[in-house]
Amino acid sequence: MSAQIQTTSFAAVPQLDLVAQYAAIGEEVRAAVDKVLASQQFILGREGAALETEIAQLCGVAHGVGVASGTDALILGLRACGVEAGDEVIIPPFTFVATGSAVNAIGAKPRFADIRRDTYNLDPSDLARRVTPKTKAIIAVHLYGLSADMDPILKFARSHNLRVIEDNAQAVGASYKGRPTGSMGDLACLSFYPTKNLGAYGDAGMIVTNSAEMADRLRTLRNHGQTGKYVSSEPGWNSRLDEIQAAILRVKLRHLLEWQRARQKHAATYSKLLLGIPGIATPLVPENYHHVFHQYTIRLEQRDALQQALHTRNIGNSVYYPVPLHLQPLYTALGHKPGDFPNAEHAANDVISLPMYPELRSEQIARVAEVIAEFVKK
Ligand SMILES: Cc1ncc(COP(=O)(O)O)c(C=O)c1O
């Protein structure tokens, strides 16, 4: 998702500055990696097990199962939920493509339900018209760091006997009416892609769940379906979160809360400075939601022109996501056309994410807001 993101300080205001983060925690990280190197235990060792416990705690559930990426977490999570080839899974069309391609990876079919225009998350009132006898599960994505409206989604799922998977790739640490994201569905999938709020130094992911049965199955699935040494009970996969990544993530986890507070403070500063600029909609944080601002995303009609103006002034920015899933070439065979999911299409045309990372300085935020104000005045 993030190949074009500027992750260094070269830009006047980069979109993300992982170099600044490493400058602050490098020593701790190197010590943790050294420990793993000294142990020469690289797969399924102590660090991974400790991280699983710590992330499960953060998400308010009993079990964590480390895997090789957020995409693998979705694929294996769907399997643990009993989704099979030929089944349908309801997903929002406004998300990173992995939410959909994970469904395809097991031979199932995505069925899209539109998002809400104001939160960019699944619209619970659109679920009823999308469900069919083949529907087995719903994937609720917590986009940009804000929880989806889980109560009506869970209620709908219960009444239709569907499983709920939370795609919590972007919202680790967020909460909804006092419940952590990751604790509400049958299971939840996390990504530790380097640019995430809790990012590894490579690919990594995790599934969290309260179900001991699902956790056991997932431990088997991520390790070639092995239930004993060299005994496999079903077709599995090689998808394990390695010890070096786990050790790095454990260091970063110690800082997550402080980083989260910094992100929230920056978001409040942006929203204060952008308030009242005509045509700009700042992120909505519904009451009782705790947004962790993986992205600070605004929307405006002249989005492409603003993007150009920001680029010209060397201010990092990105559009997540310019093409909704139902209009992706990948899904041509599903036969959708423009207008089928109007809120997702509006979002794809209007949104732009501004620089956001804990080390962002207030003068940098002021500069971004100033450029936006100037742009709107013209
Ligand atoms: C919403 C969402 N789902 C799934 C993924 C897939 O995670 P990964 O890149 O770790 O495979 C990502 C991140 O890239 C994401 O943002």
Coordinates of C-alpha atoms and ligand atoms in Angstrom, one line a residue:
M1 CA 0.0 0.0 0.0
S2 CA 2.8 2.4 0.8
A3 CA 5.4 2.1 -1.9
Q4 CA 5.3 5.8 -2.7
I5 CA 5.1 7.1 0.8
Q6 CA 8.0 9.4 1.8
T7 CA 9.3 7.7 4.9
T8 CA 12.2 10.0 5.5
S9 CA 12.9 13.7 6.4
F10 CA 13.9 14.8 3.0
A11 CA 10.6 16.5 2.2
A12 CA 9.8 19.9 3.7
V13 CA 7.1 18.0 5.6
P14 CA 7.3 14.3 4.9
Q15 CA 4.1 12.3 5.1
L16 CA 5.8 9.9 7.5
D17 CA 9.2 10.1 9.1
L18 CA 10.4 6.6 10.2
V19 CA 14.0 7.9 10.3
A20 CA 13.1 10.3 13.1
Q21 CA 11.4 7.4 15.0
Y22 CA 14.5 5.2 14.6
A23 CA 16.7 8.0 15.8
A24 CA 14.7 8.0 19.1
I25 CA 14.5 4.2 19.6
G26 CA 17.5 2.9 17.7
E27 CA 19.5 1.9 20.7
E28 CA 16.7 -0.1 22.3
V29 CA 15.9 -1.8 19.0
R30 CA 19.5 -2.8 18.4
A31 CA 19.8 -4.2 21.9
A32 CA 16.6 -6.3 21.4
V33 CA 17.8 -7.6 18.0
D34 CA 21.3 -8.4 19.5
K35 CA 19.5 -10.6 22.1
V36 CA 17.7 -12.6 19.4
L37 CA 21.0 -12.9 17.4
A38 CA 22.7 -14.2 20.5
S39 CA 20.0 -16.7 21.1
Q40 CA 20.0 -18.0 17.5
Q41 CA 16.4 -18.8 17.8
F42 CA 14.6 -17.2 14.9
I43 CA 11.2 -18.9 14.5
L44 CA 8.5 -19.6 17.0
G45 CA 10.5 -18.6 20.1
R46 CA 10.1 -16.5 23.2
E47 CA 9.9 -13.1 21.6
G48 CA 7.0 -14.1 19.4
A49 CA 5.1 -15.8 22.2
A50 CA 5.6 -12.7 24.5
L51 CA 4.4 -10.4 21.7
E52 CA 1.3 -12.5 21.2
T53 CA 0.4 -12.2 24.9
E54 CA 1.1 -8.4 24.9
I55 CA -0.9 -7.7 21.7
A56 CA -3.8 -9.8 22.9
Q57 CA -3.8 -7.8 26.1
L58 CA -3.8 -4.5 24.1
C59 CA -6.7 -5.7 22.1
G60 CA -8.5 -7.0 25.2
V61 CA -8.7 -10.6 24.1
A62 CA -7.3 -13.9 25.3
H63 CA -5.2 -15.1 22.4
G64 CA -2.8 -13.7 19.8
V65 CA -1.3 -15.7 16.9
G66 CA 1.6 -14.1 15.1
V67 CA 1.7 -14.6 11.3
A68 CA 3.8 -13.3 8.4
S69 CA 1.6 -10.3 7.3
G70 CA -1.7 -8.7 7.7
T71 CA -2.8 -10.3 4.5
D72 CA -2.0 -13.7 5.8
A73 CA -3.8 -12.8 9.0
L74 CA -7.0 -12.2 6.9
I75 CA -6.5 -15.4 4.8
L76 CA -5.9 -17.7 7.8
G77 CA -8.6 -15.8 9.8
L78 CA -11.2 -16.4 7.1
R79 CA -10.3 -20.1 7.1
A80 CA -10.5 -20.3 10.9
C81 CA -14.0 -18.8 10.6
G82 CA -15.0 -21.7 8.4
V83 CA -15.2 -19.6 5.1
E84 CA -14.7 -21.9 2.1
A85 CA -14.4 -21.7 -1.6
G86 CA -17.8 -20.6 -3.1
D87 CA -18.9 -18.7 0.0
E88 CA -19.4 -15.0 0.1
V89 CA -17.9 -12.4 2.4
I90 CA -19.3 -8.9 2.8
I91 CA -16.6 -6.2 2.8
P92 CA -16.5 -2.5 2.2
P93 CA -15.2 -1.4 -1.3
F94 CA -13.2 1.5 0.3
T95 CA -10.2 -0.3 1.8
F96 CA -6.8 -1.5 0.9
V97 CA -7.0 -4.3 -1.7
A98 CA -5.8 -7.0 0.7
T99 CA -9.2 -7.0 2.4
G100 CA -10.7 -8.3 -0.8
S101 CA -7.8 -10.3 -2.2
A102 CA -7.7 -12.4 1.0
V103 CA -11.3 -13.4 0.3
N104 CA -10.3 -14.4 -3.3
A105 CA -7.2 -16.2 -2.0
I106 CA -9.4 -18.9 -0.4
G107 CA -11.7 -19.1 -3.4
A108 CA -14.5 -17.2 -1.8
K109 CA -16.2 -14.1 -3.3
P110 CA -16.3 -10.6 -2.0
R111 CA -19.7 -8.9 -1.8
F112 CA -19.4 -5.2 -1.4
A113 CA -21.5 -3.1 1.0
D114 CA -21.2 0.7 0.9
I115 CA -19.4 2.9 3.5
R116 CA -20.7 5.8 5.4
R117 CA -19.8 9.1 3.8
D118 CA -18.7 10.7 7.1
T119 CA -16.6 7.9 8.7
Y120 CA -15.4 6.1 5.6
N121 CA -16.4 2.8 7.4
L122 CA -18.9 0.1 6.5
D123 CA -22.5 1.4 6.6
P124 CA -24.5 -1.1 8.7
S125 CA -27.7 0.0 7.0
D126 CA -26.4 -1.3 3.6
L127 CA -25.8 -4.9 4.9
A128 CA -29.3 -6.2 4.5
R129 CA -29.4 -5.8 0.7
R130 CA -26.0 -7.5 0.2
V131 CA -26.6 -10.7 2.2
T132 CA -27.4 -13.9 0.3
P133 CA -27.7 -17.5 1.3
K134 CA -24.0 -17.9 0.4
T135 CA -22.8 -15.2 2.8
K136 CA -20.6 -16.6 5.6
A137 CA -18.9 -13.6 7.1
I138 CA -18.5 -9.8 7.2
I139 CA -15.1 -8.1 7.3
A140 CA -15.4 -4.8 9.1
V141 CA -12.4 -2.5 8.3
H142 CA -11.4 0.1 10.9
L143 CA -10.1 2.6 8.3
Y144 CA -7.5 5.3 9.1
G145 CA -7.5 4.4 12.8
L146 CA -11.3 4.8 13.5
S147 CA -13.5 1.9 14.5
A148 CA -16.4 0.8 12.3
D149 CA -19.8 1.1 13.9
M150 CA -19.6 -2.4 15.4
D151 CA -22.9 -2.7 17.4
P152 CA -25.2 -2.8 14.5
I153 CA -22.8 -4.8 12.4
L154 CA -22.6 -7.5 15.2
K155 CA -26.3 -7.4 15.6
F156 CA -26.9 -8.0 11.9
A157 CA -24.3 -10.8 11.9
R158 CA -25.8 -12.5 14.8
S159 CA -29.3 -12.4 13.3
H160 CA -28.0 -13.9 10.0
N161 CA -25.6 -16.4 11.6
L162 CA -22.5 -14.7 10.1
R163 CA -19.0 -14.5 11.4
V164 CA -17.4 -11.1 11.9
I165 CA -13.8 -10.4 11.2
E166 CA -12.3 -7.1 12.2
D167 CA -9.7 -5.8 9.8
N168 CA -7.7 -3.9 12.5
A169 CA -4.7 -3.3 10.3
Q170 CA -4.9 0.4 10.7
A171 CA -6.5 0.9 14.1
V172 CA -4.4 -1.0 16.7
G173 CA -5.0 0.7 20.1
A174 CA -8.3 2.4 19.0
S175 CA -11.6 1.7 20.8
Y176 CA -15.4 1.8 20.3
K177 CA -17.7 2.6 23.1
G178 CA -15.0 1.5 25.6
R179 CA -14.2 -1.7 23.8
P180 CA -10.8 -2.1 22.0
T181 CA -10.8 -2.6 18.3
G182 CA -9.9 -6.3 17.9
S183 CA -12.0 -7.5 20.7
M184 CA -15.5 -7.3 19.1
G185 CA -15.6 -9.8 16.2
D186 CA -15.0 -13.5 16.2
L187 CA -11.4 -12.6 15.5
A188 CA -9.4 -9.6 14.3
C189 CA -6.5 -9.2 11.9
L190 CA -3.5 -6.9 12.5
S191 CA -0.8 -5.7 10.1
F192 CA 2.6 -4.6 11.3
Y193 CA 3.6 -3.3 7.9
P194 CA 6.4 -0.8 8.6
T195 CA 4.2 2.3 8.0
K196 CA 1.5 1.2 10.4
N197 CA 1.2 2.8 13.9
L198 CA 2.9 -0.3 15.2
G199 CA 5.2 -1.2 12.4
A200 CA 7.9 -3.9 12.1
Y201 CA 11.1 -3.7 10.1
G202 CA 9.6 -5.9 7.4
D203 CA 6.3 -7.8 7.0
A204 CA 4.5 -9.1 10.0
G205 CA 0.9 -9.6 11.2
M206 CA -1.2 -11.2 13.9
I207 CA -4.7 -12.6 14.5
V208 CA -6.3 -12.0 17.9
T209 CA -9.3 -13.8 19.3
N210 CA -11.1 -14.8 22.4
S211 CA -11.7 -18.3 21.0
A212 CA -9.2 -20.9 22.2
E213 CA -10.4 -23.2 19.5
M214 CA -9.8 -20.7 16.7
A215 CA -6.4 -19.8 18.2
D216 CA -5.4 -23.5 18.2
R217 CA -6.5 -23.9 14.7
L218 CA -4.7 -20.8 13.6
R219 CA -1.4 -22.0 15.2
T220 CA -1.8 -25.2 13.2
L221 CA -2.7 -23.4 9.9
R222 CA 0.3 -21.0 10.1
N223 CA 2.7 -24.0 10.5
H224 CA 1.8 -26.3 7.6
G225 CA -1.3 -27.7 9.3
Q226 CA 1.0 -29.5 11.8
T227 CA -0.7 -30.7 14.9
G228 CA 2.4 -32.6 16.1
K229 CA 6.0 -32.9 14.9
Y230 CA 5.9 -33.7 11.2
V231 CA 2.2 -34.6 11.5
S232 CA -0.2 -32.5 9.5
S233 CA -3.9 -32.6 10.0
E234 CA -5.0 -30.3 7.1
P235 CA -3.4 -28.2 4.4
G236 CA -1.6 -25.3 6.1
W237 CA 0.8 -22.6 5.2
N238 CA 4.2 -21.2 6.2
S239 CA 3.2 -18.0 7.9
R240 CA 5.1 -17.2 11.0
L241 CA 6.1 -13.9 12.6
D242 CA 9.8 -14.2 13.1
E243 CA 11.7 -13.5 16.3
I244 CA 13.6 -10.5 15.1
Q245 CA 10.4 -8.7 14.0
A246 CA 8.7 -9.7 17.3
A247 CA 11.6 -8.3 19.3
I248 CA 11.5 -5.0 17.4
L249 CA 7.7 -4.8 17.8
R250 CA 8.0 -5.4 21.5
V251 CA 10.3 -2.4 21.8
K252 CA 7.9 -0.3 19.8
L253 CA 4.9 -1.5 21.8
R254 CA 6.4 0.2 24.9
H255 CA 6.1 3.5 23.0
L256 CA 2.8 3.0 21.3
L257 CA 0.6 4.8 23.9
E258 CA 2.8 7.9 23.9
W259 CA 2.9 7.9 20.0
Q260 CA -0.8 7.5 19.9
R261 CA -1.3 10.6 22.2
A262 CA 1.1 12.6 19.9
R263 CA -1.0 11.6 16.9
Q264 CA -4.2 12.6 18.6
K265 CA -2.7 15.9 19.6
H266 CA -1.5 16.6 16.0
A267 CA -5.0 15.7 14.7
A268 CA -6.6 18.2 17.1
T269 CA -4.1 20.9 16.0
Y270 CA -4.9 20.2 12.3
S271 CA -8.6 20.2 12.9
K272 CA -8.4 23.5 14.8
L273 CA -6.3 25.1 12.1
L274 CA -8.5 23.8 9.2
L275 CA -11.8 24.6 11.0
G276 CA -13.8 27.1 9.0
I277 CA -11.8 26.7 5.7
P278 CA -14.6 26.4 3.2
G279 CA -15.0 23.1 1.5
I280 CA -12.7 21.1 3.8
A281 CA -14.2 18.3 5.8
T282 CA -11.9 17.3 8.7
P283 CA -12.1 13.7 10.2
L284 CA -15.2 12.9 12.2
V285 CA -14.7 11.3 15.6
P286 CA -18.1 10.1 16.8
E287 CA -18.8 10.3 20.5
N288 CA -17.4 7.4 22.5
Y289 CA -14.9 6.4 19.7
H290 CA -11.2 6.6 20.4
H291 CA -9.5 7.4 17.0
V292 CA -5.8 6.6 16.7
F293 CA -5.1 8.6 13.5
H294 CA -3.1 6.1 11.5
Q295 CA -4.0 8.7 8.9
Y296 CA -5.3 12.2 9.2
T297 CA -7.6 12.4 6.2
I298 CA -9.6 15.4 5.0
R299 CA -11.9 15.6 2.0
L300 CA -12.6 18.3 -0.5
E301 CA -13.9 18.5 -4.1
Q302 CA -10.7 19.9 -5.6
R303 CA -8.7 17.1 -4.1
D304 CA -6.4 16.5 -7.2
A305 CA -5.5 20.2 -7.4
L306 CA -4.7 20.3 -3.7
Q307 CA -2.6 17.3 -4.0
Q308 CA -0.6 19.0 -6.8
A309 CA -0.2 22.2 -4.6
L310 CA 1.1 20.1 -1.7
H311 CA 3.5 18.2 -4.0
T312 CA 4.8 21.5 -5.4
R313 CA 5.5 22.8 -1.9
N314 CA 7.2 19.5 -1.0
I315 CA 4.6 18.4 1.5
G316 CA 4.0 14.7 1.7
N317 CA 0.5 13.3 1.2
S318 CA -1.3 10.3 -0.2
V319 CA -4.7 9.3 -1.4
Y320 CA -6.0 6.1 0.3
Y321 CA -7.6 4.9 -1.9
P322 CA -8.1 6.4 -5.4
V323 CA -10.0 3.4 -6.9
P324 CA -12.6 1.6 -4.8
L325 CA -12.5 -2.1 -5.0
H326 CA -15.6 -2.6 -7.1
L327 CA -14.1 -0.5 -9.9
Q328 CA -10.7 -2.2 -9.7
P329 CA -9.6 -4.2 -12.8
L330 CA -9.2 -7.2 -10.4
Y331 CA -13.0 -7.2 -9.9
T332 CA -14.2 -6.6 -13.5
A333 CA -15.8 -10.0 -13.5
L334 CA -18.1 -9.0 -10.7
G335 CA -19.8 -6.6 -13.2
H336 CA -20.0 -3.5 -11.1
K337 CA -20.2 0.0 -12.6
P338 CA -19.7 3.6 -11.4
G339 CA -22.6 4.6 -9.2
D340 CA -23.0 1.2 -7.5
F341 CA -21.4 2.3 -4.3
P342 CA -21.7 6.1 -4.3
N343 CA -20.2 6.8 -0.9
A344 CA -17.1 4.8 -1.6
E345 CA -16.8 6.5 -5.0
H346 CA -17.1 10.0 -3.4
A347 CA -14.5 9.1 -0.9
A348 CA -12.1 7.8 -3.6
N349 CA -12.5 11.1 -5.4
D350 CA -12.4 13.5 -2.4
V351 CA -10.0 12.2 0.3
I352 CA -6.4 13.1 0.9
S353 CA -4.2 12.1 3.8
L354 CA -1.9 14.7 5.3
P355 CA 1.5 14.2 7.0
M356 CA 0.9 12.3 10.3
Y357 CA 3.4 10.7 12.6
P358 CA 4.2 11.2 16.3
E359 CA 7.4 13.2 15.7
L360 CA 5.6 15.8 13.5
R361 CA 6.3 19.3 14.8
S362 CA 3.7 22.0 15.4
E363 CA 5.3 24.4 12.9
Q364 CA 5.1 21.7 10.2
I365 CA 1.4 21.2 10.9
A366 CA 1.0 25.0 10.7
R367 CA 2.8 25.0 7.4
V368 CA 0.5 22.3 5.9
A369 CA -2.6 24.2 7.1
E370 CA -1.3 27.4 5.7
V371 CA -0.7 25.9 2.3
I372 CA -4.3 24.4 2.3
A373 CA -5.8 27.8 3.4
E374 CA -3.9 29.6 0.6
F375 CA -5.0 26.9 -1.9
V376 CA -8.7 27.3 -1.0
K377 CA -8.5 31.1 -1.2
K378 CA -7.2 31.1 -4.8
Ligands
LIG1 C1 -7.0 -2.2 5.8 C2 -5.8 -3.2 5.5 N1 -6.0 -4.5 5.4 C3 -5.0 -5.3 5.2 C4 -3.7 -4.9 5.0 C5 -2.7 -5.9 4.7 O1 -1.6 -6.0 5.6 P1 -0.2 -6.4 5.1 O2 0.4 -5.3 4.3 O3 0.6 -6.5 6.4 O4 -0.3 -7.7 4.4 C6 -3.4 -3.5 5.2 C7 -2.1 -3.0 5.1 O5 -1.3 -2.9 4.2 C8 -4.5 -2.6 5.4 O6 -4.3 -1.3 5.5

